[in-house]
mmCIF file of C-alpha atoms in Angstrom:
data_model
loop_
_atom_site.group_PDB
_atom_site.id
_atom_site.type_symbol
_atom_site.label_atom_id
_atom_site.label_comp_id
_atom_site.label_asym_id
_atom_site.label_seq_id
_atom_site.Cartn_x
_atom_site.Cartn_y
_atom_site.Cartn_z
ATOM 1 C CA MET A 9 118.260 117.293 50.302
ATOM 2 C CA ASP A 10 118.068 118.318 46.638
ATOM 3 C CA ASP A 11 121.488 119.957 46.894
ATOM 4 C CA LEU A 12 122.902 116.777 48.404
ATOM 5 C CA ILE A 13 121.428 114.541 45.726
ATOM 6 C CA ALA A 14 122.712 116.836 42.977
ATOM 7 C CA LEU A 15 126.258 116.226 44.215
ATOM 8 C CA LEU A 16 126.019 112.442 44.401
ATOM 9 C CA PRO A 17 127.111 110.167 41.567
ATOM 10 C CA LEU A 18 124.341 108.452 39.664
ATOM 11 C CA VAL A 19 125.146 105.049 41.112
ATOM 12 C CA THR A 20 124.377 106.384 44.615
ATOM 13 C CA VAL A 21 121.027 107.708 43.480
ATOM 14 C CA PHE A 22 120.225 104.264 42.078
ATOM 15 C CA LEU A 23 121.090 102.804 45.464
ATOM 16 C CA LEU A 24 118.737 105.238 47.172
ATOM 17 C CA PHE A 25 115.804 105.057 44.774
ATOM 18 C CA TYR A 26 116.068 102.272 42.231
ATOM 19 C CA ILE A 27 117.980 99.310 43.574
ATOM 20 C CA ILE A 28 115.884 98.999 46.723
ATOM 21 C CA LEU A 29 112.761 98.634 44.574
ATOM 22 C CA TYR A 30 114.040 96.231 41.921
ATOM 23 C CA ILE A 31 115.992 93.460 43.652
ATOM 24 C CA PRO A 32 115.859 90.798 40.869
ATOM 25 C CA GLN A 33 117.095 93.262 38.280
ATOM 26 C CA ARG A 34 119.828 94.435 40.607
ATOM 27 C CA ARG A 35 121.276 90.920 40.684
ATOM 28 C CA ARG A 36 121.482 90.894 36.877
ATOM 29 C CA GLN A 37 123.211 94.286 36.895
ATOM 30 C CA LYS A 38 125.726 93.010 39.432
ATOM 31 C CA LYS A 39 126.358 89.955 37.281
ATOM 32 C CA HIS A 40 126.756 92.200 34.257
ATOM 33 C CA LYS A 41 129.393 94.109 36.154
ATOM 34 C CA SER A 42 131.234 90.884 36.934
ATOM 35 C CA TYR A 43 131.152 89.948 33.248
ATOM 36 C CA ILE A 44 132.950 93.206 32.402
ATOM 37 C CA GLU A 45 134.970 93.190 35.613
ATOM 38 C CA ALA A 46 138.243 93.980 33.838
ATOM 39 C CA LEU A 47 136.909 97.416 32.893
ATOM 40 C CA LYS A 48 138.130 100.432 34.824
ATOM 41 C CA ILE A 49 136.423 103.718 35.598
ATOM 42 C CA GLY A 50 136.243 105.637 32.333
ATOM 43 C CA ASP A 51 136.447 102.589 30.032
ATOM 44 C CA ARG A 52 133.877 102.555 27.243
ATOM 45 C CA ILE A 53 131.152 100.060 26.357
ATOM 46 C CA ALA A 54 129.784 100.522 22.843
ATOM 47 C CA ILE A 55 126.224 99.337 22.230
ATOM 48 C CA LEU A 56 124.381 98.955 18.939
ATOM 49 C CA SER A 57 120.807 97.798 19.371
ATOM 50 C CA GLU A 58 117.166 98.534 18.861
ATOM 51 C CA ASN A 59 115.204 99.301 22.029
ATOM 52 C CA ARG A 60 115.212 96.326 24.377
ATOM 53 C CA ALA A 61 115.446 95.717 28.119
ATOM 54 C CA GLU A 62 119.150 94.847 27.938
ATOM 55 C CA TYR A 63 119.878 98.384 26.773
ATOM 56 C CA VAL A 64 118.660 99.807 30.082
ATOM 57 C CA GLU A 65 120.488 97.043 31.911
ATOM 58 C CA VAL A 66 123.758 98.174 30.330
ATOM 59 C CA TYR A 67 123.157 101.769 31.443
ATOM 60 C CA LEU A 68 122.795 100.612 35.040
ATOM 61 C CA ALA A 69 125.680 98.148 34.997
ATOM 62 C CA ALA A 70 127.962 100.899 33.695
ATOM 63 C CA ALA A 71 126.791 103.186 36.494
ATOM 64 C CA TYR A 72 127.895 100.541 39.013
ATOM 65 C CA ILE A 73 131.463 100.329 37.766
ATOM 66 C CA GLY A 74 132.113 103.799 36.377
ATOM 67 C CA ALA A 75 132.202 102.666 32.751
ATOM 68 C CA ILE A 76 130.805 104.842 29.953
ATOM 69 C CA VAL A 77 128.116 103.659 27.543
ATOM 70 C CA ALA A 78 128.699 104.856 23.967
ATOM 71 C CA CYS A 79 125.273 104.582 22.328
ATOM 72 C CA GLN A 80 125.568 103.858 18.609
ATOM 73 C CA ASN A 81 123.061 104.993 15.987
ATOM 74 C CA TRP A 82 121.815 101.969 14.025
ATOM 75 C CA ARG A 83 120.739 104.255 11.160
ATOM 76 C CA LEU A 84 124.376 104.952 10.271
ATOM 77 C CA THR A 85 126.285 103.205 7.497
ATOM 78 C CA PRO A 86 128.957 100.660 8.497
ATOM 79 C CA ASN A 87 131.687 103.203 7.710
ATOM 80 C CA GLU A 88 130.008 105.862 9.853
ATOM 81 C CA LEU A 89 129.568 103.351 12.662
ATOM 82 C CA GLU A 90 133.232 102.405 12.493
ATOM 83 C CA HIS A 91 134.107 106.092 12.819
ATOM 84 C CA CYS A 92 131.882 106.491 15.904
ATOM 85 C CA ILE A 93 133.162 103.316 17.544
ATOM 86 C CA GLY A 94 136.730 104.308 16.764
ATOM 87 C CA LEU A 95 136.230 107.661 18.489
ATOM 88 C CA VAL A 96 135.622 105.973 21.852
ATOM 89 C CA ASN A 97 137.943 102.956 21.552
ATOM 90 C CA PRO A 98 135.594 100.630 23.484
ATOM 91 C CA SER A 99 136.774 97.742 25.628
ATOM 92 C CA VAL A 100 133.485 95.898 25.078
ATOM 93 C CA ILE A 101 131.012 96.022 22.178
ATOM 94 C CA LEU A 102 127.449 94.801 22.687
ATOM 95 C CA ALA A 103 124.966 94.428 19.843
ATOM 96 C CA SER A 104 121.586 92.916 19.083
ATOM 97 C CA PRO A 105 121.198 90.137 16.492
ATOM 98 C CA LYS A 106 119.317 92.627 14.336
ATOM 99 C CA HIS A 107 122.298 94.972 14.009
ATOM 100 C CA GLU A 108 125.495 93.053 14.813
ATOM 101 C CA GLU A 109 126.431 92.577 11.137
ATOM 102 C CA LYS A 110 126.848 96.330 10.773
ATOM 103 C CA ILE A 111 129.953 96.188 12.966
ATOM 104 C CA ILE A 112 132.873 95.149 10.808
ATOM 105 C CA SER A 113 136.127 93.519 11.966
ATOM 106 C CA ARG A 114 135.503 93.909 15.703
ATOM 107 C CA GLU A 115 134.664 91.407 18.429
ATOM 108 C CA VAL A 116 131.028 91.697 19.436
ATOM 109 C CA THR A 117 128.977 90.131 22.231
ATOM 110 C CA CYS A 118 125.473 89.590 20.916
ATOM 111 C CA PHE A 119 122.350 89.933 23.045
ATOM 112 C CA GLY A 120 120.621 86.600 23.394
ATOM 113 C CA LYS A 121 122.285 83.261 24.153
ATOM 114 C CA ASP A 122 125.861 84.621 24.055
ATOM 115 C CA TYR A 123 125.064 87.510 26.375
ATOM 116 C CA GLU A 124 123.000 85.407 28.794
ATOM 117 C CA ALA A 125 125.646 82.670 28.921
ATOM 118 C CA ARG A 126 128.308 85.202 29.892
ATOM 119 C CA LEU A 127 126.072 86.608 32.630
ATOM 120 C CA ASN A 128 125.260 83.153 33.986
ATOM 121 C CA ALA A 129 128.957 82.243 34.137
ATOM 122 C CA VAL A 130 129.833 84.908 36.733
ATOM 123 C CA ASN A 131 128.884 85.782 40.289
ATOM 124 C CA PRO A 132 127.346 89.131 41.306
ATOM 125 C CA ILE A 133 129.717 91.887 42.376
ATOM 126 C CA LYS A 134 130.206 92.663 46.036
ATOM 127 C CA LYS A 135 131.689 96.166 45.929
ATOM 128 C CA LEU A 136 130.763 99.289 43.967
ATOM 129 C CA ALA A 137 133.330 101.458 42.242
ATOM 130 C CA ASP A 138 134.353 104.778 43.826
ATOM 131 C CA ILE A 139 132.734 107.089 41.279
ATOM 132 C CA ASP A 140 133.057 110.873 41.155
ATOM 133 C CA PRO A 141 129.987 112.941 40.201
ATOM 134 C CA GLU A 142 131.857 114.337 37.202
ATOM 135 C CA ASP A 143 132.718 110.882 35.859
ATOM 136 C CA ALA A 144 131.039 110.212 32.526
ATOM 137 C CA LEU A 145 128.131 107.819 32.146
ATOM 138 C CA LEU A 146 126.954 108.237 28.539
ATOM 139 C CA ILE A 147 128.372 109.211 25.182
ATOM 140 C CA LEU A 148 125.670 110.282 22.752
ATOM 141 C CA TYR A 149 126.418 111.416 19.211
ATOM 142 C CA THR A 150 125.501 114.388 17.074
ATOM 143 C CA SER A 151 123.530 113.742 13.900
ATOM 144 C CA GLY A 152 126.517 114.382 11.648
ATOM 145 C CA THR A 153 124.875 117.170 9.615
ATOM 146 C CA THR A 154 128.177 119.076 9.421
ATOM 147 C CA GLY A 155 130.425 116.071 8.857
ATOM 148 C CA LEU A 156 130.824 112.770 10.647
ATOM 149 C CA PRO A 157 129.045 112.416 14.013
ATOM 150 C CA LYS A 158 130.797 113.744 17.105
ATOM 151 C CA GLY A 159 130.506 112.345 20.621
ATOM 152 C CA ALA A 160 129.003 114.295 23.529
ATOM 153 C CA VAL A 161 129.945 113.137 27.024
ATOM 154 C CA ILE A 162 127.322 113.294 29.813
ATOM 155 C CA SER A 163 128.335 112.883 33.449
ATOM 156 C CA HIS A 164 126.554 111.308 36.426
ATOM 157 C CA ARG A 165 126.012 114.777 37.907
ATOM 158 C CA ALA A 166 124.537 116.091 34.663
ATOM 159 C CA GLU A 167 122.059 113.224 34.438
ATOM 160 C CA ILE A 168 120.869 113.797 37.997
ATOM 161 C CA SER A 169 120.617 117.563 37.564
ATOM 162 C CA ARG A 170 118.729 117.307 34.276
ATOM 163 C CA ASN A 171 116.311 114.841 35.820
ATOM 164 C CA LEU A 172 115.635 117.124 38.785
ATOM 165 C CA VAL A 173 115.019 120.094 36.486
ATOM 166 C CA THR A 174 112.711 118.084 34.189
ATOM 167 C CA ARG A 175 110.578 116.912 37.103
ATOM 168 C CA ALA A 176 110.462 120.349 38.722
ATOM 169 C CA GLU A 177 109.558 122.143 35.492
ATOM 170 C CA PHE A 178 107.008 119.648 34.151
ATOM 171 C CA GLY A 179 105.515 118.370 37.398
ATOM 172 C CA ILE A 180 106.359 114.742 36.671
ATOM 173 C CA ALA A 181 105.743 112.578 39.733
ATOM 174 C CA MET A 182 108.366 110.284 41.235
ATOM 175 C CA ARG A 183 106.528 107.073 40.341
ATOM 176 C CA ASP A 184 105.201 108.065 36.906
ATOM 177 C CA THR A 185 105.815 105.604 34.058
ATOM 178 C CA PHE A 186 107.981 106.411 31.049
ATOM 179 C CA VAL A 187 107.497 104.709 27.680
ATOM 180 C CA ALA A 188 110.907 104.381 26.009
ATOM 181 C CA TRP A 189 109.904 104.007 22.356
ATOM 182 C CA SER A 190 112.245 106.503 20.662
ATOM 183 C CA PRO A 191 115.786 105.254 19.922
ATOM 184 C CA MET A 192 117.750 104.639 23.094
ATOM 185 C CA TYR A 193 120.895 106.000 21.467
ATOM 186 C CA HIS A 194 119.211 109.434 21.665
ATOM 187 C CA MET A 195 118.897 111.624 24.765
ATOM 188 C CA GLY A 196 115.067 111.521 24.684
ATOM 189 C CA ALA A 197 114.723 107.864 25.648
ATOM 190 C CA ALA A 198 118.101 107.519 27.390
ATOM 191 C CA GLU A 199 117.739 110.383 29.835
ATOM 192 C CA CYS A 200 114.022 109.986 30.540
ATOM 193 C CA ALA A 201 114.480 106.265 31.191
ATOM 194 C CA LEU A 202 117.336 106.890 33.611
ATOM 195 C CA GLY A 203 115.377 109.695 35.256
ATOM 196 C CA ALA A 204 112.329 107.498 35.834
ATOM 197 C CA LEU A 205 114.433 104.739 37.368
ATOM 198 C CA MET A 206 116.305 107.171 39.620
ATOM 199 C CA CYS A 207 112.978 108.090 41.183
ATOM 200 C CA GLY A 208 111.516 104.592 41.473
ATOM 201 C CA GLY A 209 109.275 104.919 38.432
ATOM 202 C CA LYS A 210 108.586 102.331 35.755
ATOM 203 C CA VAL A 211 110.158 102.183 32.297
ATOM 204 C CA ILE A 212 108.360 100.293 29.531
ATOM 205 C CA VAL A 213 110.631 99.600 26.577
ATOM 206 C CA VAL A 214 108.964 99.634 23.157
ATOM 207 C CA ASP A 215 110.874 99.063 19.935
ATOM 208 C CA GLY A 216 109.908 102.093 17.864
ATOM 209 C CA PHE A 217 106.675 104.038 17.458
ATOM 210 C CA ASP A 218 104.168 101.217 17.811
ATOM 211 C CA GLN A 219 100.989 103.281 17.799
ATOM 212 C CA GLU A 220 98.701 100.430 18.853
ATOM 213 C CA LYS A 221 100.883 99.489 21.797
ATOM 214 C CA ILE A 222 101.345 103.099 22.884
ATOM 215 C CA CYS A 223 97.575 103.649 22.794
ATOM 216 C CA LYS A 224 97.121 100.670 25.126
ATOM 217 C CA LEU A 225 99.763 102.067 27.499
ATOM 218 C CA VAL A 226 98.071 105.465 27.520
ATOM 219 C CA ALA A 227 94.929 103.679 28.681
ATOM 220 C CA THR A 228 96.584 101.607 31.415
ATOM 221 C CA GLU A 229 99.594 103.558 32.722
ATOM 222 C CA GLU A 230 100.057 106.820 34.595
ATOM 223 C CA LEU A 231 102.581 108.476 32.306
ATOM 224 C CA GLY A 232 104.882 111.357 33.131
ATOM 225 C CA TRP A 233 106.248 112.577 29.815
ATOM 226 C CA LEU A 234 104.897 110.910 26.689
ATOM 227 C CA LEU A 235 107.453 111.748 24.024
ATOM 228 C CA LEU A 236 105.818 112.362 20.639
ATOM 229 C CA MET A 237 107.524 113.985 17.669
ATOM 230 C CA PRO A 238 105.538 116.795 15.954
ATOM 231 C CA GLY A 239 104.383 114.586 13.074
ATOM 232 C CA MET A 240 102.992 111.945 15.462
ATOM 233 C CA VAL A 241 100.747 114.027 17.691
ATOM 234 C CA GLY A 242 97.763 114.252 15.358
ATOM 235 C CA ALA A 243 97.931 110.606 14.307
ATOM 236 C CA LEU A 244 98.028 109.331 17.884
ATOM 237 C CA ALA A 245 95.223 111.666 18.953
ATOM 238 C CA ALA A 246 93.077 110.426 16.068
ATOM 239 C CA GLU A 247 93.790 106.800 16.998
ATOM 240 C CA LEU A 248 92.887 107.416 20.640
ATOM 241 C CA LYS A 249 89.635 109.030 19.543
ATOM 242 C CA ALA A 250 88.825 106.257 17.070
ATOM 243 C CA GLN A 251 89.336 103.579 19.720
ATOM 244 C CA GLN A 252 87.508 105.675 22.329
ATOM 245 C CA ILE A 253 90.452 105.296 24.679
ATOM 246 C CA LYS A 254 90.328 107.217 27.921
ATOM 247 C CA THR A 255 93.761 108.228 29.149
ATOM 248 C CA ARG A 256 94.674 107.087 32.622
ATOM 249 C CA GLY A 257 96.972 110.082 33.055
ATOM 250 C CA VAL A 258 99.574 111.968 31.004
ATOM 251 C CA LYS A 259 101.446 114.883 32.623
ATOM 252 C CA VAL A 260 103.344 116.113 29.552
ATOM 253 C CA CYS A 261 102.954 115.194 25.882
ATOM 254 C CA GLY A 262 105.116 115.843 22.845
ATOM 255 C CA VAL A 263 108.256 117.816 22.049
ATOM 256 C CA MET A 264 108.966 120.961 19.989
ATOM 257 C CA ALA A 265 105.458 122.359 20.364
ATOM 258 C CA ASP A 266 106.210 125.200 17.931
ATOM 259 C CA LEU A 267 106.318 122.614 15.120
ATOM 260 C CA VAL A 268 102.947 121.048 15.974
ATOM 261 C CA PRO A 269 99.980 122.504 14.020
ATOM 262 C CA PRO A 270 97.707 124.477 16.400
ATOM 263 C CA ARG A 271 94.660 122.405 15.384
ATOM 264 C CA GLU A 272 96.396 119.256 16.657
ATOM 265 C CA ILE A 273 97.244 120.851 19.980
#
């Protein structure tokens, strides 16, 4: 079965695991596909936004139609953003009100009233695209430390395979919750969110490292992998201790353990 799933495109895995469990959201994804119906397999959708539910929605809508989501880094300057957007030549650009002004001289659909109006004006799709496992789903960018950022293409097959390996190696359960607080233009939140949804788990979207909110989620949710950067581990542990919070369940915590002081571990 694992070998079979590894060969299927991501959209099929969503049909098997995710779509059956989240019917209302599926209708929105189908409407989203209708809104960008003119796109073909391989066309790009650029997105510039802080973490919000629509970001995940775009991932899934793209998986339906074979489009590729080019996730833009909102920390970049307008000139750097223009370079990254120009690399992928997107057919559609989506942005949040918080960041839309950073995109210069390009047509942008803004999350909120504009985005919702376009979704409400179309009917849900009736047929999925014929997607190959090697078709691309995401374009994530390098940090640009050796020049301008470069795009890295990730396929449907790669996302499924990486998810299977992560769950096998770390013992993350199928229905564990993932808290997507780190930027969704980065592989940490993007891939773990997709992986949780593939398996029927829950994704809670948080805009940035909101320590108070994350502490509450640690107390109420059964978490698979709680992403924490090395400099955050000690602070969150101290906050949990100060509030006398008892964790409901965390399978894996942190990243880059070699950079975390031993006393914090």
